[in-house]
CSV table of C-alpha atoms in Angstrom, one decimal:
chain,number,residue,atom,x,y,z
A,1,GLU,CA,-12.7,-5.1,-9.4
A,2,ALA,CA,-12.0,-5.2,-5.3
A,3,GLY,CA,-10.7,-2.0,-4.3
A,4,VAL,CA,-7.7,-1.8,-1.7
A,5,ALA,CA,-9.2,-3.9,1.3
A,6,GLN,CA,-8.1,-1.7,4.4
A,7,SER,CA,-8.6,-2.4,8.8
A,8,PRO,CA,-9.0,-1.2,10.6
A,9,ARG,CA,-11.0,1.5,9.8
A,10,TYR,CA,-10.6,3.1,13.2
A,11,LYS,CA,-8.3,3.1,15.7
A,12,ILE,CA,-8.0,5.0,18.8
A,13,ILE,CA,-4.8,4.2,21.5
A,14,GLU,CA,-3.1,6.1,23.8
A,15,LYS,CA,0.7,7.6,23.7
A,16,ARG,CA,3.2,5.1,23.5
A,17,GLN,CA,0.8,2.6,23.1
A,18,SER,CA,1.6,0.2,19.1
A,19,VAL,CA,-0.8,0.1,16.9
A,20,ALA,CA,-0.5,-1.7,13.2
A,21,PHE,CA,-2.5,-1.5,10.1
A,22,TRP,CA,-3.3,-3.8,7.6
A,23,CYS,CA,-2.9,-3.3,4.0
A,24,ASN,CA,-4.3,-5.7,1.1
A,25,PRO,CA,-3.7,-4.3,-2.1
A,26,ILE,CA,-5.6,-4.8,-6.1
A,27,SER,CA,-4.7,-8.5,-6.6
A,28,GLY,CA,-1.5,-8.0,-9.3
A,29,HIS,CA,-0.7,-5.1,-8.7
A,30,ALA,CA,3.7,-4.8,-7.9
A,31,THR,CA,4.1,-1.4,-6.1
A,32,LEU,CA,2.2,-0.1,-3.2
A,33,TYR,CA,2.6,2.4,-1.0
A,34,TRP,CA,1.8,4.1,2.2
A,35,TYR,CA,1.0,8.1,3.2
A,36,GLN,CA,-0.1,9.5,5.9
A,37,GLN,CA,-2.0,12.2,6.1
A,38,ILE,CA,-2.6,14.3,8.6
A,39,LEU,CA,-6.1,16.6,9.4
A,40,GLY,CA,-6.2,19.8,6.3
A,41,GLN,CA,-3.4,18.2,4.3
A,42,GLY,CA,-2.1,16.2,1.5
A,43,PRO,CA,-1.1,12.7,2.0
A,44,LYS,CA,2.3,11.9,2.2
A,45,LEU,CA,4.6,9.2,1.4
A,46,LEU,CA,5.8,6.9,4.3
A,47,ILE,CA,6.7,4.0,2.4
A,48,GLN,CA,6.7,1.8,-1.4
A,49,PHE,CA,7.3,-1.6,-1.6
A,50,GLN,CA,8.1,-3.0,-5.2
A,51,ASN,CA,7.0,-6.6,-5.1
A,52,ASN,CA,8.3,-7.2,-1.5
A,53,GLY,CA,11.3,-4.5,-1.8
A,54,VAL,CA,11.0,-1.6,-0.1
A,55,VAL,CA,11.4,1.6,-3.4
A,56,ASP,CA,11.5,4.7,-0.8
A,57,ASP,CA,11.6,4.6,2.7
A,58,SER,CA,13.4,8.6,2.6
A,59,GLN,CA,10.3,10.2,4.3
A,60,LEU,CA,9.6,6.9,7.1
A,61,PRO,CA,10.0,7.8,10.8
A,62,LYS,CA,12.5,4.7,11.6
A,63,ASP,CA,12.9,5.0,15.2
A,64,ARG,CA,8.8,4.2,15.7
A,65,PHE,CA,7.8,3.0,11.9
A,66,SER,CA,8.2,-0.4,10.2
A,67,ALA,CA,6.6,-1.4,7.7
A,68,GLU,CA,6.8,-4.8,5.9
A,69,ARG,CA,5.7,-6.7,2.7
A,70,LEU,CA,7.4,-10.1,3.8
A,71,LYS,CA,5.4,-11.8,-0.1
A,72,GLY,CA,5.1,-9.4,-1.8
A,73,VAL,CA,1.2,-8.8,-1.8
A,74,ASP,CA,-0.8,-7.8,2.0
A,75,SER,CA,1.0,-5.0,3.9
A,76,THR,CA,1.7,-3.8,7.3
A,77,LEU,CA,2.6,-1.0,9.2
A,78,LYS,CA,2.8,-0.8,12.7
A,79,ILE,CA,4.3,2.6,14.7
A,80,GLN,CA,5.7,1.7,18.3
A,81,PRO,CA,5.2,3.4,20.4
A,82,ALA,CA,2.5,6.0,19.3
A,83,LYS,CA,2.6,9.7,19.7
A,84,LEU,CA,0.2,13.3,19.7
A,85,GLU,CA,1.4,14.1,16.5
A,86,ASP,CA,0.9,10.7,14.9
A,87,SER,CA,-3.0,11.4,15.1
A,88,ALA,CA,-4.1,10.9,10.9
A,89,VAL,CA,-5.5,8.7,8.3
A,90,TYR,CA,-2.9,6.1,6.8
A,91,LEU,CA,-3.5,5.6,3.9
A,92,CYS,CA,-2.5,2.2,1.3
A,93,ALA,CA,-2.4,2.7,-2.4
A,94,SER,CA,-1.5,0.5,-4.9
A,95,SER,CA,-0.5,0.2,-8.4
A,96,LEU,CA,0.1,-1.6,-11.6
A,97,GLU,CA,3.2,0.0,-12.7
A,98,GLY,CA,7.7,-1.0,-13.0
A,99,LYS,CA,9.4,2.0,-11.9
A,100,HIS,CA,8.2,3.8,-14.6
A,101,SER,CA,5.5,4.9,-14.6
A,102,ASN,CA,2.4,6.8,-15.0
A,103,GLN,CA,0.1,4.6,-13.9
A,104,PRO,CA,-3.2,5.3,-11.6
A,105,GLN,CA,-3.0,4.9,-8.0
A,106,HIS,CA,-5.8,3.2,-6.4
A,107,PHE,CA,-6.4,3.9,-2.8
A,108,GLY,CA,-7.8,1.7,0.3
A,109,ASP,CA,-10.3,3.3,2.2
A,110,GLY,CA,-7.8,4.4,5.3
A,111,THR,CA,-7.1,3.7,8.3
A,112,ARG,CA,-8.1,6.7,10.9
A,113,LEU,CA,-5.9,7.0,13.8
A,114,SER,CA,-6.6,9.2,17.5
A,115,ILE,CA,-3.9,9.0,19.3
A,116,LEU,CA,-5.0,10.2,23.0
B,1,ALA,CA,12.4,19.4,-4.0
B,2,GLN,CA,9.7,19.2,-5.3
B,3,THR,CA,6.5,21.1,-3.8
B,4,VAL,CA,3.2,21.4,-5.3
B,5,THR,CA,0.8,24.2,-4.4
B,6,GLN,CA,-2.3,25.0,-4.2
B,7,SER,CA,-3.8,28.3,-3.3
B,8,GLN,CA,-7.2,28.0,-2.6
B,9,PRO,CA,-8.5,26.3,0.2
B,10,GLU,CA,-11.9,26.5,-0.5
B,11,MET,CA,-14.2,26.8,-3.3
B,12,SER,CA,-17.8,26.6,-4.1
B,13,VAL,CA,-19.9,26.9,-7.8
B,14,GLN,CA,-23.3,26.7,-8.7
B,15,GLU,CA,-24.2,22.9,-9.1
B,16,ALA,CA,-24.2,23.3,-14.0
B,17,GLU,CA,-21.6,26.3,-13.7
B,18,THR,CA,-18.0,25.6,-14.3
B,19,VAL,CA,-15.0,26.3,-11.7
B,20,THR,CA,-11.6,26.0,-11.5
B,21,LEU,CA,-9.5,24.9,-9.2
B,22,SER,CA,-5.4,26.4,-9.1
B,23,CYS,CA,-2.3,24.5,-9.2
B,24,THR,CA,1.5,25.1,-9.7
B,25,TYR,CA,4.3,23.0,-8.9
B,26,ASP,CA,8.6,23.7,-8.5
B,27,THR,CA,10.5,21.0,-10.0
B,28,SER,CA,14.2,21.3,-11.9
B,29,GLU,CA,12.7,17.6,-13.3
B,30,SER,CA,12.0,18.2,-17.5
B,31,ASP,CA,9.6,14.7,-17.3
B,32,TYR,CA,6.8,14.4,-15.0
B,33,TYR,CA,3.3,13.0,-14.7
B,34,LEU,CA,0.7,15.2,-13.0
B,35,PHE,CA,-2.7,14.4,-11.2
B,36,TRP,CA,-5.7,15.4,-9.8
B,37,TYR,CA,-7.5,13.3,-7.3
B,38,LYS,CA,-10.6,13.6,-5.8
B,39,GLN,CA,-11.0,12.3,-2.0
B,40,PRO,CA,-14.7,12.9,-1.3
B,41,PRO,CA,-16.7,12.4,2.5
B,42,SER,CA,-15.6,8.8,2.9
B,43,ARG,CA,-12.0,9.5,2.5
B,44,GLN,CA,-11.3,7.0,-0.8
B,45,MET,CA,-8.9,9.2,-3.1
B,46,ILE,CA,-10.6,8.7,-6.5
B,47,LEU,CA,-8.2,9.5,-9.9
B,48,VAL,CA,-9.9,12.1,-12.3
B,49,ILE,CA,-7.6,12.9,-14.3
B,50,ARG,CA,-3.7,12.7,-15.7
B,51,GLN,CA,-1.8,14.6,-17.7
B,52,GLU,CA,2.1,14.2,-18.4
B,53,ALA,CA,4.8,16.5,-18.7
B,54,TYR,CA,6.0,15.7,-22.3
B,55,LYS,CA,1.7,15.8,-24.3
B,56,GLN,CA,1.7,19.4,-25.2
B,57,GLN,CA,-2.3,18.6,-25.6
B,58,ASN,CA,-4.2,19.4,-22.2
B,59,ALA,CA,-6.0,16.4,-21.0
B,60,THR,CA,-9.8,16.5,-20.7
B,61,GLU,CA,-12.1,13.8,-19.2
B,62,ASN,CA,-16.0,14.4,-20.1
B,63,ARG,CA,-17.0,17.0,-17.5
B,64,PHE,CA,-12.9,17.5,-16.5
B,65,SER,CA,-10.5,19.3,-17.6
B,66,VAL,CA,-6.8,21.0,-17.4
B,67,ASN,CA,-5.1,24.2,-19.1
B,68,PHE,CA,-1.7,22.6,-18.0
B,69,GLN,CA,0.9,25.3,-18.5
B,70,LYS,CA,4.3,24.0,-18.7
B,71,ALA,CA,6.9,27.0,-18.2
B,72,ALA,CA,4.4,28.4,-16.0
B,73,LYS,CA,4.3,25.2,-14.0
B,74,SER,CA,1.1,25.3,-13.9
B,75,PHE,CA,-1.8,22.7,-13.7
B,76,SER,CA,-5.5,23.9,-13.1
B,77,LEU,CA,-7.8,21.7,-13.4
B,78,LYS,CA,-12.0,23.0,-14.9
B,79,ILE,CA,-15.1,21.2,-13.9
B,80,SER,CA,-17.6,21.7,-15.9
B,81,ASP,CA,-21.9,21.8,-16.2
B,82,SER,CA,-20.6,20.7,-12.2
B,83,GLN,CA,-22.8,19.1,-10.5
B,84,LEU,CA,-23.8,18.2,-6.5
B,85,GLY,CA,-21.8,15.0,-6.2
B,86,ASP,CA,-18.3,16.7,-7.2
B,87,ALA,CA,-18.5,18.2,-3.7
B,88,ALA,CA,-14.7,16.7,-2.5
B,89,MET,CA,-11.7,17.8,-1.9
B,90,TYR,CA,-9.4,17.9,-4.6
B,91,PHE,CA,-6.0,16.8,-4.5
B,92,CYS,CA,-2.8,18.5,-7.2
B,93,ALA,CA,-0.3,15.7,-6.8
B,94,TYR,CA,3.5,15.6,-8.9
B,95,ARG,CA,5.2,13.7,-10.6
B,96,ARG,CA,9.0,12.5,-11.4
B,97,THR,CA,8.9,9.7,-14.1
B,98,ARG,CA,13.0,8.6,-12.2
B,99,ALA,CA,13.2,5.6,-9.7
B,100,ASN,CA,11.7,6.2,-6.1
B,101,ASN,CA,8.9,8.5,-8.5
B,102,ASP,CA,7.3,8.9,-5.1
B,103,MET,CA,4.0,11.0,-5.5
B,104,ARG,CA,4.3,14.8,-3.6
B,105,PHE,CA,0.9,16.0,-3.4
B,106,GLY,CA,-0.4,20.0,-2.3
B,107,ALA,CA,-3.0,20.6,0.6
B,108,GLY,CA,-6.0,20.3,-1.1
B,109,THR,CA,-8.7,22.3,-2.5
B,110,ARG,CA,-12.6,21.9,-0.8
B,111,LEU,CA,-14.9,22.3,-3.1
B,112,THR,CA,-18.1,23.1,-2.0
B,113,VAL,CA,-21.7,23.3,-4.8
B,114,LYS,CA,-24.6,24.6,-3.8
B,115,PRO,CA,-27.6,23.8,-5.3
């Protein structure tokens, strides 16, 4: 089974620039998550999709972050404009579950974003 | 709000020995799930073990087992016969069973395995 694919693996940009990350979940996984993992901390959920609908985006800084999953498969996460504090690893995960489940989340390798 | 606390930023263990990683959490829910994830230096998070709160029996997966104390809101991970490949960051995570079931992670414990 192919895992969760993310690209790019690394990205370096200057503050106030824009950046986009891409995620392809495991085939058949209805639920997709984007996490932000700042160095030395655990992952923090940014947004959760169920198919192409948003389940939870309460921790997404909506003034600069946006995400979409138009066809219920691939997803993109965008930051515009980037700030220094956005330097982190952005992890994508997917799972089989519906709204109520203990299904594990499968994570991608992440994108390491550095803001200069 | 649910919070997860891992009080040990770093732990080390001798190869073949046993180590226990601590985790406590705060919740007002009675039903939830708990997880331990492993994140090796390559960064991909891998599920190690999971526990449903309604189950009294502690989960076990080969060399990995948990000590789930619901009243104390404690969920520790025991790694027996430690191997060099166990070296990684370990994250404890909590998840509600109801709608908007976001996963809350602790800050992690870095485990070093000494040969």
